[in-house]
Amino acid sequence: MPEGIDELYRGFQTELEALIVQARVEGGGHVQPFPNYDPKVLKFLKGKSYLDYIQKNLARSMARVNRETNYHVGIGRLPDEVLGRIMTYYVWISKLTRLRHMESPKTWKVLCLVCTRWRNVAFHTPSLWNQISFSWEPRLVNLFFERNGVCPLSLFAMAITDRYGDAFKERLEKEVDRISRLFVGWIPDAREESAYVMDRFLEDQLCSKELPNLTNLYLSYGKAMLSESTAMKPPNAPNLLLLEVRGIKFLPSTISFPKLRALKIRDSPMTISEIFSFLTSCPSLGILTISRRPSSYFATESDLSMETFSLPKLKKVTVRYFNNSSLSLLLNKLIESAPSASFDLSLSDVRGAQTLDKMFPETLVSLLRSSPEISIDVFNTYLKDETSYILTFAPKIQVKVERCSLDLKGLLSALIQLGVPQLRNIKLKCDRLPDVESLAEFFVACPDLLKIGLETKELKPFFTAMKSDAPTKDRALKDSEENSEGATSQTTPLILPHLGELNIFESPYSRSDLKNFLSDRQDRGAKVHCLKMAHDDEEWSYDDIPLKDIKALVDVFKFVPEYRRQNQNYGPRSEASSGLECHCEGCLSEEYHNGGEESEDSMDPLAGFYDDDYW
């Protein structure tokens, strides 16, 4: 037992003995240690309740000793089975594709070099050796296979060429029945047609018989920067949970995947009909990612499958690089099949489009026109005349538009032209708001707005646009007509009479402008009832008006401190690589995975893995 805990334990033991002696003496009534105490207190000290009180204190003390003792158990005191289990968790790689950057199993080497006991525990823990990359030294690959016994295997083989393709084929053919996770990436060789051989070999191993242990499968064909694709039968794995393919088209088959949760199809050569046909075999799908190559071209497609399917568990759909006609077909069927799913889309052909009905596919135009809420997140691009933004609207649709000729002013004008009569909530996130006239025109065209959210570097245009005398084209035309006829101008109608909530997030502003805006709305009978901010706005306001004056003008004033945390990933989202999609020449080349130095230092890469290396 550690020294600190031992001392604590002795202290509690001494207290325990003293309390027991005191309880016996006081309970027996032989002495009166508290002569000046109140009679009620003396009765309590002599009674059974005091003994119960002492026992509870002792129980709490012993529980504390046990907790402190357990907290300070060193890893060296653990049994071999527990230590081996911890080692297994330590080296476990949850995403198999991370093995692509592991040129040698250094983590396993470190565990074996700690001490003699750790080395012996590692050697007798088969589950520690079941993750194998065929880019390692061949002797290490063989050693891992010898040590893992009959445990389920996780195999990683990338950029397969003749250098170690034969070794991989031999191992896969022998161990295919106990493989749990498999990553295979192969590069076609036009000279020897080895790609065709590998295609047929994998098809024979993965499709000819049922593989109940296979749960995760990654298949990658060719180099990511080349337009290469192949066709093969789907794997015969009824317990498959994750399937990720790149550059592969599945042939028609009766094989189903009742437990499949995540499906990622990248650089897909499949048509819309072929995609729908494959989705019919995945009734439990929860995550779906489909992308085509940016340079790929598909003629006008039509849904020839004529099959209806339901995906009630589908929650997330990501679609990239589909033309508008194909995307519209895909969305129509997926929205119908998965009503609770959210969609993350990216438009591929928006250059030169000046209206939303030409920029968006027909399905998105219809959804946008009827959406009650819209969020626009504008982010900077390197080109002066092009803008990129993320447009989010109901029902759970997020569209990423890159290199668009419409800036935020043009986008608001396009929304007016399209018509959004059901719009009730809008959020604008940008560096600079459009000019006052454009904002005022948009607000006049959307009179039923109930909530506005703003995140920008300058809020002055918003407060100016919301004034009753803000200039708009329609208002200027009306004033000119009235003046020409000699009519008397009447009071201008209030902009957004139903506005009830204003959210200002991480935006510098003037408290005097905000106070004047809220006060004017209140005086005209259109009070803003709710005001929300991301956090205490002392760092964002630049005048001395007390915050209590702002709070007095609204019914609900609320800080939203979790806004920053919730919106860390909001805005331009990077295309996170899944492991199959990498545009680096080296990541899918033989030289990167097999050439060069095996280790950064001068140590033998096999050091520590054998009994006679260092001991």
Coordinates of C-alpha atoms in Angstrom, one line a residue:
M1 CA 0.0 0.0 0.0
P2 CA 1.4 3.5 -0.8
E3 CA 2.9 5.5 2.0
G4 CA 0.2 8.2 2.0
I5 CA -2.7 5.7 2.0
D6 CA -1.0 3.6 4.8
E7 CA -0.8 6.7 7.0
L8 CA -4.4 7.6 6.3
Y9 CA -5.5 4.0 7.1
R10 CA -3.6 4.1 10.5
G11 CA -5.2 7.4 11.3
F12 CA -8.7 6.0 10.7
Q13 CA -7.8 2.8 12.7
T14 CA -6.8 5.0 15.7
E15 CA -10.0 7.0 15.4
L16 CA -12.0 3.8 15.2
E17 CA -10.5 2.4 18.4
A18 CA -11.0 5.7 20.3
L19 CA -14.7 5.9 19.2
I20 CA -15.3 2.3 20.2
V21 CA -13.9 2.8 23.6
Q22 CA -15.8 6.1 24.0
A23 CA -19.1 4.4 22.9
R24 CA -18.7 1.5 25.3
V25 CA -17.9 3.8 28.3
E26 CA -20.7 6.3 27.5
G27 CA -23.2 3.7 26.6
G28 CA -22.6 1.8 29.8
G29 CA -23.1 4.9 31.9
H30 CA -20.0 4.3 34.1
V31 CA -18.6 7.9 33.5
Q32 CA -20.0 11.3 32.8
P33 CA -17.5 12.9 30.4
F34 CA -19.8 15.9 29.6
P35 CA -21.1 17.1 32.9
N36 CA -22.1 20.6 31.6
Y37 CA -24.1 19.4 28.6
D38 CA -27.8 19.8 28.2
P39 CA -29.8 16.8 29.5
K40 CA -31.1 16.1 26.0
V41 CA -27.6 16.0 24.6
L42 CA -26.5 13.6 27.4
K43 CA -29.5 11.4 26.6
F44 CA -28.5 11.3 23.0
L45 CA -24.8 10.5 23.9
K46 CA -25.9 7.6 26.1
G47 CA -28.6 6.2 23.8
K48 CA -28.5 3.8 20.9
S49 CA -28.8 6.7 18.4
Y50 CA -25.2 7.7 19.3
L51 CA -23.9 4.3 18.6
D52 CA -25.6 4.3 15.2
Y53 CA -24.0 7.7 14.6
I54 CA -20.6 6.3 15.4
Q55 CA -21.2 3.3 13.1
K56 CA -22.1 5.6 10.2
N57 CA -19.0 7.6 10.7
L58 CA -16.9 4.5 10.8
A59 CA -18.6 3.2 7.6
R60 CA -17.9 6.5 5.8
S61 CA -14.3 6.4 7.0
M62 CA -13.7 2.9 5.8
A63 CA -15.4 3.6 2.4
R64 CA -13.0 6.5 2.0
V65 CA -10.0 4.3 2.7
N66 CA -11.2 1.8 0.2
R67 CA -11.7 4.5 -2.5
E68 CA -8.4 6.1 -1.9
T69 CA -6.7 2.7 -2.0
N70 CA -8.3 1.8 -5.3
Y71 CA -7.5 5.1 -6.9
H72 CA -3.8 4.6 -6.1
V73 CA -3.3 1.1 -7.5
G74 CA -0.3 1.3 -9.8
I75 CA -0.4 -0.5 -13.2
G76 CA 2.5 -2.6 -12.0
R77 CA 0.2 -4.2 -9.4
L78 CA -2.4 -5.3 -11.9
P79 CA -2.9 -9.0 -12.8
D80 CA -1.4 -10.1 -16.1
E81 CA -4.8 -10.5 -17.7
V82 CA -5.8 -7.0 -16.8
L83 CA -2.5 -5.6 -18.0
G84 CA -2.8 -7.4 -21.3
R85 CA -6.3 -6.0 -21.7
I86 CA -5.0 -2.5 -21.1
M87 CA -2.3 -3.0 -23.7
T88 CA -4.9 -4.2 -26.2
Y89 CA -6.9 -1.1 -25.7
Y90 CA -3.8 1.1 -25.9
V91 CA -2.8 -0.2 -29.4
W92 CA -6.3 -0.5 -30.7
I93 CA -6.9 1.6 -33.8
S94 CA -10.6 2.4 -34.1
K95 CA -10.3 3.6 -37.7
L96 CA -8.3 1.1 -39.7
T97 CA -7.3 3.6 -42.3
R98 CA -4.9 5.2 -39.9
L99 CA -2.5 2.4 -40.5
R100 CA -1.7 4.0 -43.8
H101 CA 0.7 6.4 -42.1
M102 CA 2.2 3.8 -39.7
E103 CA 5.3 2.5 -41.5
S104 CA 6.3 0.2 -38.5
P105 CA 4.5 -0.9 -35.4
K106 CA 6.5 1.3 -33.0
T107 CA 3.8 1.3 -30.3
W108 CA 4.0 -2.5 -30.0
K109 CA 7.8 -2.2 -29.8
V110 CA 7.6 0.2 -26.9
L111 CA 5.3 -2.1 -24.9
C112 CA 7.7 -4.9 -25.3
L113 CA 10.7 -2.9 -24.2
V114 CA 9.3 -1.6 -20.9
C115 CA 10.4 -4.5 -18.8
T116 CA 10.6 -8.3 -18.7
R117 CA 7.1 -8.7 -17.2
W118 CA 5.5 -6.4 -19.8
R119 CA 7.2 -8.3 -22.6
N120 CA 6.0 -11.6 -21.3
V121 CA 2.5 -10.3 -20.9
A122 CA 2.5 -8.9 -24.4
F123 CA 3.8 -12.2 -25.9
H124 CA 0.9 -14.1 -24.2
T125 CA -1.9 -11.7 -25.2
P126 CA -3.1 -12.8 -28.7
S127 CA -5.6 -9.9 -29.1
L128 CA -2.6 -7.5 -29.0
W129 CA -1.3 -8.7 -32.3
N130 CA -4.4 -8.8 -34.5
Q131 CA -3.9 -5.5 -36.4
I132 CA -1.6 -6.0 -39.3
S133 CA -0.4 -3.8 -42.1
F134 CA 1.2 -5.4 -45.1
S135 CA 3.4 -2.3 -45.7
W136 CA 5.5 -3.4 -42.6
E137 CA 8.6 -5.5 -42.8
P138 CA 7.6 -9.0 -44.0
R139 CA 9.2 -10.6 -40.9
L140 CA 7.0 -8.4 -38.6
V141 CA 3.9 -9.4 -40.6
N142 CA 4.7 -13.1 -40.1
L143 CA 5.4 -12.5 -36.4
F144 CA 2.0 -10.8 -35.8
F145 CA 0.2 -13.7 -37.5
E146 CA 2.1 -16.2 -35.3
R147 CA 1.3 -14.3 -32.1
N148 CA -2.5 -13.5 -32.7
G149 CA -3.7 -17.1 -32.3
V150 CA -7.3 -17.4 -33.5
C151 CA -8.4 -13.8 -32.7
P152 CA -10.4 -11.8 -35.2
L153 CA -8.1 -10.0 -37.6
S154 CA -7.8 -6.4 -38.9
L155 CA -5.8 -6.3 -42.1
F156 CA -4.6 -3.3 -44.0
A157 CA -3.1 -3.6 -47.5
M158 CA -2.7 -0.4 -49.6
A159 CA -1.2 0.2 -53.0
I160 CA -0.9 -3.5 -53.7
T161 CA 1.7 -4.3 -56.3
D162 CA 3.8 -7.2 -57.2
R163 CA 6.2 -6.4 -54.4
Y164 CA 3.9 -7.8 -51.7
G165 CA 0.7 -8.6 -53.6
D166 CA 1.4 -12.4 -53.5
A167 CA 2.0 -12.4 -49.7
F168 CA -1.3 -10.6 -49.2
K169 CA -3.2 -13.0 -51.4
E170 CA -1.7 -16.0 -49.6
R171 CA -2.7 -14.6 -46.2
L172 CA -6.1 -13.5 -47.2
E173 CA -7.0 -16.8 -48.8
K174 CA -5.8 -18.6 -45.6
E175 CA -7.3 -16.3 -43.0
V176 CA -10.4 -14.9 -44.7
D177 CA -12.9 -16.7 -42.3
R178 CA -11.6 -14.8 -39.2
I179 CA -11.1 -11.4 -40.7
S180 CA -13.2 -8.7 -38.9
R181 CA -11.9 -5.6 -40.5
L182 CA -10.3 -5.4 -44.0
F183 CA -8.8 -2.5 -46.0
V184 CA -7.6 -3.3 -49.5
G185 CA -6.4 -0.7 -51.9
W186 CA -4.9 -1.8 -55.2
I187 CA -3.5 -0.1 -58.2
P188 CA -4.0 -1.4 -61.7
D189 CA -1.0 -2.4 -63.7
A190 CA -1.7 -2.1 -67.4
R191 CA 1.4 -4.0 -68.4
E192 CA 0.7 -7.2 -66.6
E193 CA -3.1 -6.8 -66.0
S194 CA -2.5 -7.5 -62.4
A195 CA -5.5 -5.3 -61.5
Y196 CA -7.8 -7.7 -63.3
V197 CA -6.3 -10.6 -61.4
M198 CA -6.8 -8.8 -58.1
D199 CA -10.4 -7.9 -58.9
R200 CA -11.3 -11.4 -59.6
F201 CA -9.3 -12.7 -56.6
L202 CA -11.1 -10.4 -54.1
E203 CA -14.4 -11.2 -55.7
D204 CA -13.7 -14.9 -55.2
Q205 CA -12.6 -14.5 -51.6
L206 CA -15.3 -12.0 -50.4
C207 CA -18.3 -13.2 -52.4
S208 CA -18.0 -16.9 -53.0
K209 CA -18.9 -17.8 -49.4
E210 CA -20.5 -16.2 -46.4
L211 CA -18.2 -14.3 -44.1
P212 CA -20.1 -13.8 -40.8
N213 CA -17.1 -12.3 -38.9
L214 CA -16.5 -9.4 -41.4
T215 CA -17.9 -6.2 -40.0
N216 CA -15.8 -3.4 -41.6
L217 CA -14.7 -3.4 -45.2
Y218 CA -12.8 -0.8 -47.2
L219 CA -12.1 -1.3 -50.9
S220 CA -10.1 1.3 -52.9
Y221 CA -9.4 1.0 -56.6
G222 CA -6.7 2.9 -58.4
K223 CA -5.2 6.3 -57.7
A224 CA -7.4 9.1 -56.4
M225 CA -6.3 11.6 -59.1
L226 CA -7.1 9.2 -62.0
S227 CA -10.5 8.4 -63.4
E228 CA -10.2 4.7 -62.8
S229 CA -13.0 2.3 -61.9
T230 CA -13.9 -1.3 -61.8
A231 CA -16.9 -3.5 -61.3
M232 CA -17.3 -6.4 -58.9
K233 CA -19.9 -8.3 -56.9
P234 CA -20.8 -7.0 -53.4
P235 CA -19.3 -8.9 -50.5
N236 CA -21.2 -11.8 -48.9
A237 CA -21.0 -10.4 -45.4
P238 CA -24.4 -10.4 -43.6
N239 CA -23.0 -8.9 -40.4
L240 CA -21.3 -6.0 -42.2
L241 CA -21.6 -2.7 -40.2
L242 CA -19.4 -0.4 -42.3
L243 CA -18.8 -0.5 -46.0
E244 CA -16.6 2.1 -47.8
V245 CA -15.6 1.8 -51.4
R246 CA -13.8 4.1 -53.9
G247 CA -13.9 3.8 -57.7
I248 CA -15.9 0.6 -57.5
K249 CA -19.3 -0.3 -59.0
F250 CA -21.2 -3.2 -57.5
L251 CA -22.9 -5.5 -59.9
P252 CA -26.5 -6.6 -59.4
S253 CA -26.8 -9.2 -56.7
T254 CA -29.3 -10.8 -54.3
I255 CA -26.9 -10.3 -51.3
S256 CA -28.4 -8.1 -48.5
F257 CA -26.8 -6.2 -45.6
P258 CA -29.4 -6.2 -42.9
K259 CA -27.0 -4.7 -40.2
L260 CA -25.1 -2.2 -42.3
R261 CA -25.0 1.2 -40.5
A262 CA -22.6 3.3 -42.6
L263 CA -22.2 3.3 -46.4
K264 CA -19.6 5.5 -48.2
I265 CA -19.3 5.4 -51.9
R266 CA -16.6 7.7 -53.2
D267 CA -15.6 8.5 -56.8
S268 CA -18.6 6.5 -57.7
P269 CA -19.1 5.2 -61.3
M270 CA -22.6 4.0 -60.4
T271 CA -25.7 5.4 -62.1
I272 CA -28.7 6.7 -60.1
S273 CA -30.5 3.5 -60.8
E274 CA -27.6 1.3 -59.7
I275 CA -27.3 3.3 -56.5
F276 CA -31.0 2.9 -55.7
S277 CA -30.8 -0.8 -56.5
F278 CA -28.0 -1.2 -54.0
L279 CA -29.7 0.8 -51.3
T280 CA -32.6 -1.6 -51.3
S281 CA -30.3 -4.2 -49.7
C282 CA -29.5 -1.8 -46.7
P283 CA -32.6 -1.4 -44.7
S284 CA -30.8 -0.4 -41.4
L285 CA -28.6 2.3 -43.0
G286 CA -27.9 5.3 -40.7
I287 CA -25.1 7.2 -42.5
L288 CA -24.8 7.5 -46.3
T289 CA -22.1 9.3 -48.2
I290 CA -22.0 9.4 -52.0
S291 CA -19.6 11.3 -54.2
R292 CA -18.6 11.3 -57.8
R293 CA -15.3 12.6 -59.3
P294 CA -15.4 16.4 -59.8
S295 CA -14.4 15.9 -63.5
S296 CA -16.9 13.1 -64.2
Y297 CA -19.7 13.5 -66.6
F298 CA -23.0 11.7 -66.6
A299 CA -25.5 12.2 -69.4
T300 CA -29.1 13.0 -68.4
E301 CA -30.1 10.2 -66.1
S302 CA -33.4 8.7 -65.1
D303 CA -34.5 6.4 -62.4
L304 CA -34.9 3.1 -64.1
S305 CA -35.0 1.0 -61.0
M306 CA -38.7 1.5 -60.3
E307 CA -38.0 0.1 -56.9
T308 CA -39.4 1.5 -53.7
F309 CA -37.4 1.2 -50.5
S310 CA -37.6 2.6 -47.0
L311 CA -34.6 3.8 -44.9
P312 CA -36.3 4.7 -41.5
K313 CA -33.0 4.8 -39.6
L314 CA -31.1 7.0 -42.1
K315 CA -30.1 10.2 -40.2
K316 CA -27.2 11.7 -42.3
V317 CA -26.8 11.9 -46.1
T318 CA -23.8 13.6 -47.7
V319 CA -23.7 14.1 -51.5
R320 CA -20.9 15.6 -53.5
Y321 CA -20.2 16.3 -57.2
F322 CA -23.5 15.4 -58.7
N323 CA -25.0 17.5 -61.5
N324 CA -28.3 19.1 -60.9
S325 CA -30.5 16.7 -62.8
S326 CA -28.9 13.6 -61.1
L327 CA -29.0 15.3 -57.7
S328 CA -32.7 16.1 -58.1
L329 CA -33.4 12.4 -58.8
L330 CA -31.4 11.3 -55.9
L331 CA -33.0 13.7 -53.4
N332 CA -36.5 13.0 -54.5
K333 CA -36.1 9.3 -53.7
L334 CA -34.0 9.7 -50.5
I335 CA -36.3 12.4 -49.0
E336 CA -39.3 10.1 -49.6
S337 CA -37.5 7.0 -48.2
A338 CA -35.8 8.7 -45.2
P339 CA -38.1 11.5 -43.9
S340 CA -35.9 12.1 -40.8
A341 CA -32.6 12.4 -42.5
S342 CA -30.5 15.5 -42.8
F343 CA -28.7 16.3 -46.0
D344 CA -25.3 17.8 -46.6
L345 CA -25.0 18.7 -50.3
S346 CA -22.4 20.4 -52.5
L347 CA -23.4 21.9 -55.9
S348 CA -21.0 21.3 -58.7
D349 CA -22.2 23.5 -61.6
V350 CA -23.2 27.0 -60.4
R351 CA -20.8 29.2 -62.4
G352 CA -22.6 31.9 -64.3
A353 CA -26.0 31.2 -62.7
Q354 CA -27.7 34.4 -61.7
T355 CA -31.0 33.0 -60.3
L356 CA -31.6 30.3 -57.8
D357 CA -33.8 28.2 -60.1
K358 CA -30.8 27.9 -62.4
M359 CA -28.3 27.4 -59.7
F360 CA -30.2 24.7 -57.6
P361 CA -31.8 21.5 -58.8
E362 CA -35.6 21.5 -59.1
T363 CA -36.1 19.6 -55.9
L364 CA -34.0 22.1 -53.8
V365 CA -35.8 25.1 -55.4
S366 CA -39.2 23.7 -54.3
L367 CA -37.9 23.0 -50.8
L368 CA -36.3 26.4 -50.5
R369 CA -39.4 28.2 -51.7
S370 CA -41.5 26.6 -48.9
S371 CA -38.9 26.7 -46.2
P372 CA -39.9 28.6 -43.0
E373 CA -36.2 29.2 -42.0
I374 CA -33.0 30.0 -43.9
S375 CA -29.4 30.4 -42.7
I376 CA -26.8 31.9 -45.0
D377 CA -23.1 31.6 -44.0
V378 CA -20.8 33.5 -46.4
F379 CA -17.1 32.8 -46.3
N380 CA -14.2 34.3 -48.2
T381 CA -12.7 33.0 -51.4
Y382 CA -9.4 33.8 -53.1
L383 CA -11.2 35.1 -56.2
K384 CA -12.5 38.6 -56.1
D385 CA -15.6 38.1 -58.2
E386 CA -16.7 34.8 -56.7
T387 CA -18.4 34.0 -53.4
S388 CA -18.8 30.7 -51.5
Y389 CA -21.4 30.1 -48.9
I390 CA -23.4 27.5 -47.0
L391 CA -27.2 27.7 -47.3
T392 CA -29.2 25.8 -44.7
F393 CA -33.0 25.5 -44.8
A394 CA -35.8 23.1 -43.9
P395 CA -36.2 20.3 -43.8
K396 CA -32.6 19.7 -42.6
I397 CA -31.0 20.7 -45.9
Q398 CA -27.5 22.1 -46.0
V399 CA -26.1 23.2 -49.4
K400 CA -22.5 24.2 -49.9
V401 CA -22.1 26.5 -52.9
E402 CA -18.5 27.3 -54.0
R403 CA -17.2 29.9 -56.5
C404 CA -20.6 31.4 -57.1
S405 CA -21.0 34.7 -59.0
L406 CA -23.7 35.9 -56.6
D407 CA -22.6 37.7 -53.6
L408 CA -24.8 38.1 -50.5
K409 CA -26.6 41.1 -52.0
G410 CA -27.3 39.1 -55.2
L411 CA -28.4 36.1 -53.2
L412 CA -30.9 38.1 -51.2
S413 CA -32.2 39.6 -54.4
A414 CA -32.5 36.1 -55.9
L415 CA -34.5 35.0 -52.9
I416 CA -36.9 37.9 -53.4
Q417 CA -37.2 36.9 -57.1
L418 CA -37.7 33.2 -56.2
G419 CA -40.3 34.0 -53.6
V420 CA -40.2 32.7 -50.0
P421 CA -43.6 33.5 -48.7
Q422 CA -43.3 31.1 -45.7
L423 CA -40.0 32.4 -44.4
R424 CA -40.2 33.2 -40.7
N425 CA -36.6 32.9 -39.5
I426 CA -33.4 34.0 -41.1
K427 CA -29.8 34.0 -40.0
L428 CA -27.0 35.9 -41.8
K429 CA -23.3 35.1 -41.0
C430 CA -20.8 37.2 -43.0
D431 CA -18.0 39.7 -42.7
R432 CA -20.0 42.6 -44.0
L433 CA -23.7 43.0 -44.5
P434 CA -25.0 44.2 -47.9
D435 CA -25.9 47.9 -48.3
V436 CA -28.9 49.4 -46.5
E437 CA -31.1 49.5 -49.6
S438 CA -30.6 45.8 -50.3
L439 CA -31.4 44.8 -46.7
A440 CA -34.4 47.0 -46.6
E441 CA -35.8 45.6 -49.8
F442 CA -35.4 42.0 -48.5
F443 CA -37.1 42.8 -45.3
V444 CA -40.0 44.5 -47.0
A445 CA -40.4 41.5 -49.3
C446 CA -40.5 39.2 -46.2
P447 CA -43.0 41.0 -43.9
D448 CA -43.8 37.9 -41.9
L449 CA -40.3 37.4 -40.4
L450 CA -40.4 36.5 -36.7
K451 CA -36.8 36.0 -35.9
I452 CA -33.5 37.4 -37.2
G453 CA -30.0 36.2 -36.3
L454 CA -26.9 38.2 -37.2
E455 CA -23.1 37.5 -37.0
T456 CA -21.1 40.1 -38.7
K457 CA -18.4 42.7 -38.2
E458 CA -20.7 45.7 -38.6
L459 CA -24.3 45.9 -37.5
K460 CA -24.9 49.5 -38.5
P461 CA -26.5 48.6 -41.9
F462 CA -29.1 46.5 -40.2
F463 CA -30.2 49.1 -37.7
T464 CA -30.4 51.7 -40.6
A465 CA -32.3 49.3 -42.8
M466 CA -34.9 48.7 -40.1
K467 CA -35.8 52.3 -39.8
S468 CA -39.2 53.3 -41.2
D469 CA -37.5 55.8 -43.6
A470 CA -35.0 53.4 -45.0
P471 CA -34.7 53.8 -48.8
T472 CA -35.9 51.1 -51.1
K473 CA -36.5 51.1 -54.9
D474 CA -40.3 50.6 -54.4
R475 CA -40.5 53.3 -51.8
A476 CA -38.5 55.7 -54.0
L477 CA -40.8 55.0 -56.9
K478 CA -43.9 55.5 -54.8
D479 CA -42.6 58.8 -53.4
S480 CA -41.9 60.1 -56.9
E481 CA -45.4 59.2 -58.1
E482 CA -47.0 60.9 -55.0
N483 CA -44.8 64.0 -55.5
S484 CA -45.7 64.2 -59.2
E485 CA -49.4 64.1 -58.4
G486 CA -49.1 66.6 -55.5
A487 CA -50.2 64.1 -52.9
T488 CA -49.3 64.3 -49.3
S489 CA -46.9 61.5 -48.2
Q490 CA -48.4 59.4 -45.4
T491 CA -46.6 57.6 -42.6
T492 CA -44.4 54.8 -43.9
P493 CA -45.4 51.3 -42.8
L494 CA -43.2 49.7 -40.2
I495 CA -40.7 47.2 -41.5
L496 CA -41.2 43.6 -40.2
P497 CA -44.1 44.4 -37.9
H498 CA -44.1 40.8 -36.5
L499 CA -40.4 40.6 -35.5
G500 CA -40.3 39.2 -32.0
E501 CA -36.7 37.9 -31.6
L502 CA -33.3 39.3 -32.4
N503 CA -30.1 37.2 -32.0
I504 CA -26.7 39.0 -32.1
F505 CA -23.8 36.6 -32.0
E506 CA -20.1 37.8 -31.8
S507 CA -20.8 41.0 -33.6
P508 CA -19.4 44.4 -32.6
Y509 CA -22.2 46.9 -32.2
S510 CA -23.2 50.2 -30.6
R511 CA -25.5 49.9 -27.6
S512 CA -27.0 53.3 -28.4
D513 CA -28.0 52.0 -31.9
L514 CA -29.5 48.9 -30.3
K515 CA -31.3 50.9 -27.7
N516 CA -32.7 53.3 -30.2
F517 CA -33.9 50.4 -32.4
L518 CA -35.6 48.6 -29.5
S519 CA -37.1 51.8 -28.2
D520 CA -38.5 52.8 -31.6
R521 CA -40.0 49.3 -32.1
Q522 CA -41.6 49.6 -28.6
D523 CA -43.0 53.1 -29.3
R524 CA -44.6 51.9 -32.5
G525 CA -46.3 48.9 -31.0
A526 CA -44.0 46.3 -32.5
K527 CA -41.9 45.4 -29.5
V528 CA -39.0 42.9 -29.8
H529 CA -39.8 40.5 -27.0
C530 CA -36.5 38.4 -27.0
L531 CA -32.9 39.4 -27.4
K532 CA -30.1 36.8 -27.3
M533 CA -26.4 37.2 -27.4
A534 CA -23.5 34.7 -27.4
H535 CA -22.0 35.9 -24.1
D536 CA -21.5 39.1 -22.0
D537 CA -21.1 41.7 -24.6
E538 CA -18.7 44.1 -22.8
E539 CA -16.0 43.2 -25.4
W540 CA -18.3 43.7 -28.3
S541 CA -20.1 47.0 -27.5
Y542 CA -18.2 50.3 -27.9
D543 CA -20.2 52.9 -25.9
D544 CA -21.1 53.5 -22.2
I545 CA -24.8 52.8 -22.2
P546 CA -25.5 50.4 -19.4
L547 CA -26.7 46.9 -20.3
K548 CA -29.7 47.3 -18.0
D549 CA -31.2 49.9 -20.3
I550 CA -31.1 47.3 -23.1
K551 CA -32.6 44.6 -20.9
A552 CA -35.5 46.9 -19.8
L553 CA -36.7 47.2 -23.5
V554 CA -37.2 43.4 -24.0
D555 CA -39.2 40.8 -22.1
V556 CA -36.5 38.1 -22.4
F557 CA -32.7 38.8 -22.4
K558 CA -30.5 35.7 -22.6
F559 CA -26.9 34.9 -23.0
V560 CA -26.1 31.8 -25.0
P561 CA -22.6 30.8 -23.8
E562 CA -22.7 27.5 -25.6
Y563 CA -23.1 29.2 -29.0
R564 CA -19.4 29.3 -29.7
R565 CA -19.1 25.6 -28.8
Q566 CA -22.0 24.6 -30.9
N567 CA -20.8 26.5 -33.9
Q568 CA -17.2 25.6 -34.0
N569 CA -17.8 23.5 -37.1
Y570 CA -20.3 25.9 -38.6
G571 CA -19.2 27.5 -41.9
P572 CA -16.9 26.2 -44.5
R573 CA -16.5 22.5 -43.8
S574 CA -13.5 20.6 -45.0
E575 CA -13.9 17.5 -46.9
A576 CA -12.7 15.1 -44.2
S577 CA -10.9 12.2 -45.8
S578 CA -12.3 8.8 -44.9
G579 CA -9.0 7.1 -45.7
L580 CA -10.1 6.1 -49.2
E581 CA -9.9 9.6 -50.7
C582 CA -6.5 11.1 -50.8
H583 CA -5.3 13.4 -53.6
C584 CA -1.6 13.0 -52.6
E585 CA 0.5 11.2 -55.2
G586 CA 2.5 9.4 -52.6
C587 CA -0.4 8.1 -50.6
L588 CA -1.4 5.6 -53.3
S589 CA 2.1 4.9 -54.7
E590 CA 4.3 2.0 -54.1
E591 CA 7.3 4.2 -53.3
Y592 CA 5.5 5.8 -50.3
H593 CA 4.4 2.7 -48.6
N594 CA 7.4 0.4 -49.3
G595 CA 10.4 2.5 -50.2
G596 CA 12.9 4.5 -48.1
E597 CA 14.0 4.1 -44.5
E598 CA 11.9 1.8 -42.4
S599 CA 12.7 3.6 -39.1
E600 CA 13.6 7.1 -38.1
D601 CA 16.4 6.0 -35.8
S602 CA 19.2 3.4 -36.1
M603 CA 17.3 0.9 -34.0
D604 CA 16.5 -2.5 -35.6
P605 CA 12.8 -2.4 -36.5
L606 CA 12.5 -5.9 -35.0
A607 CA 14.0 -4.9 -31.7
G608 CA 11.9 -6.0 -28.7
F609 CA 9.7 -8.4 -30.6
Y610 CA 11.9 -11.4 -30.0
D611 CA 13.1 -12.9 -26.7
D612 CA 16.8 -12.8 -27.7
D613 CA 17.0 -9.3 -29.1
Y614 CA 17.9 -7.4 -25.9
W615 CA 17.7 -10.0 -23.2

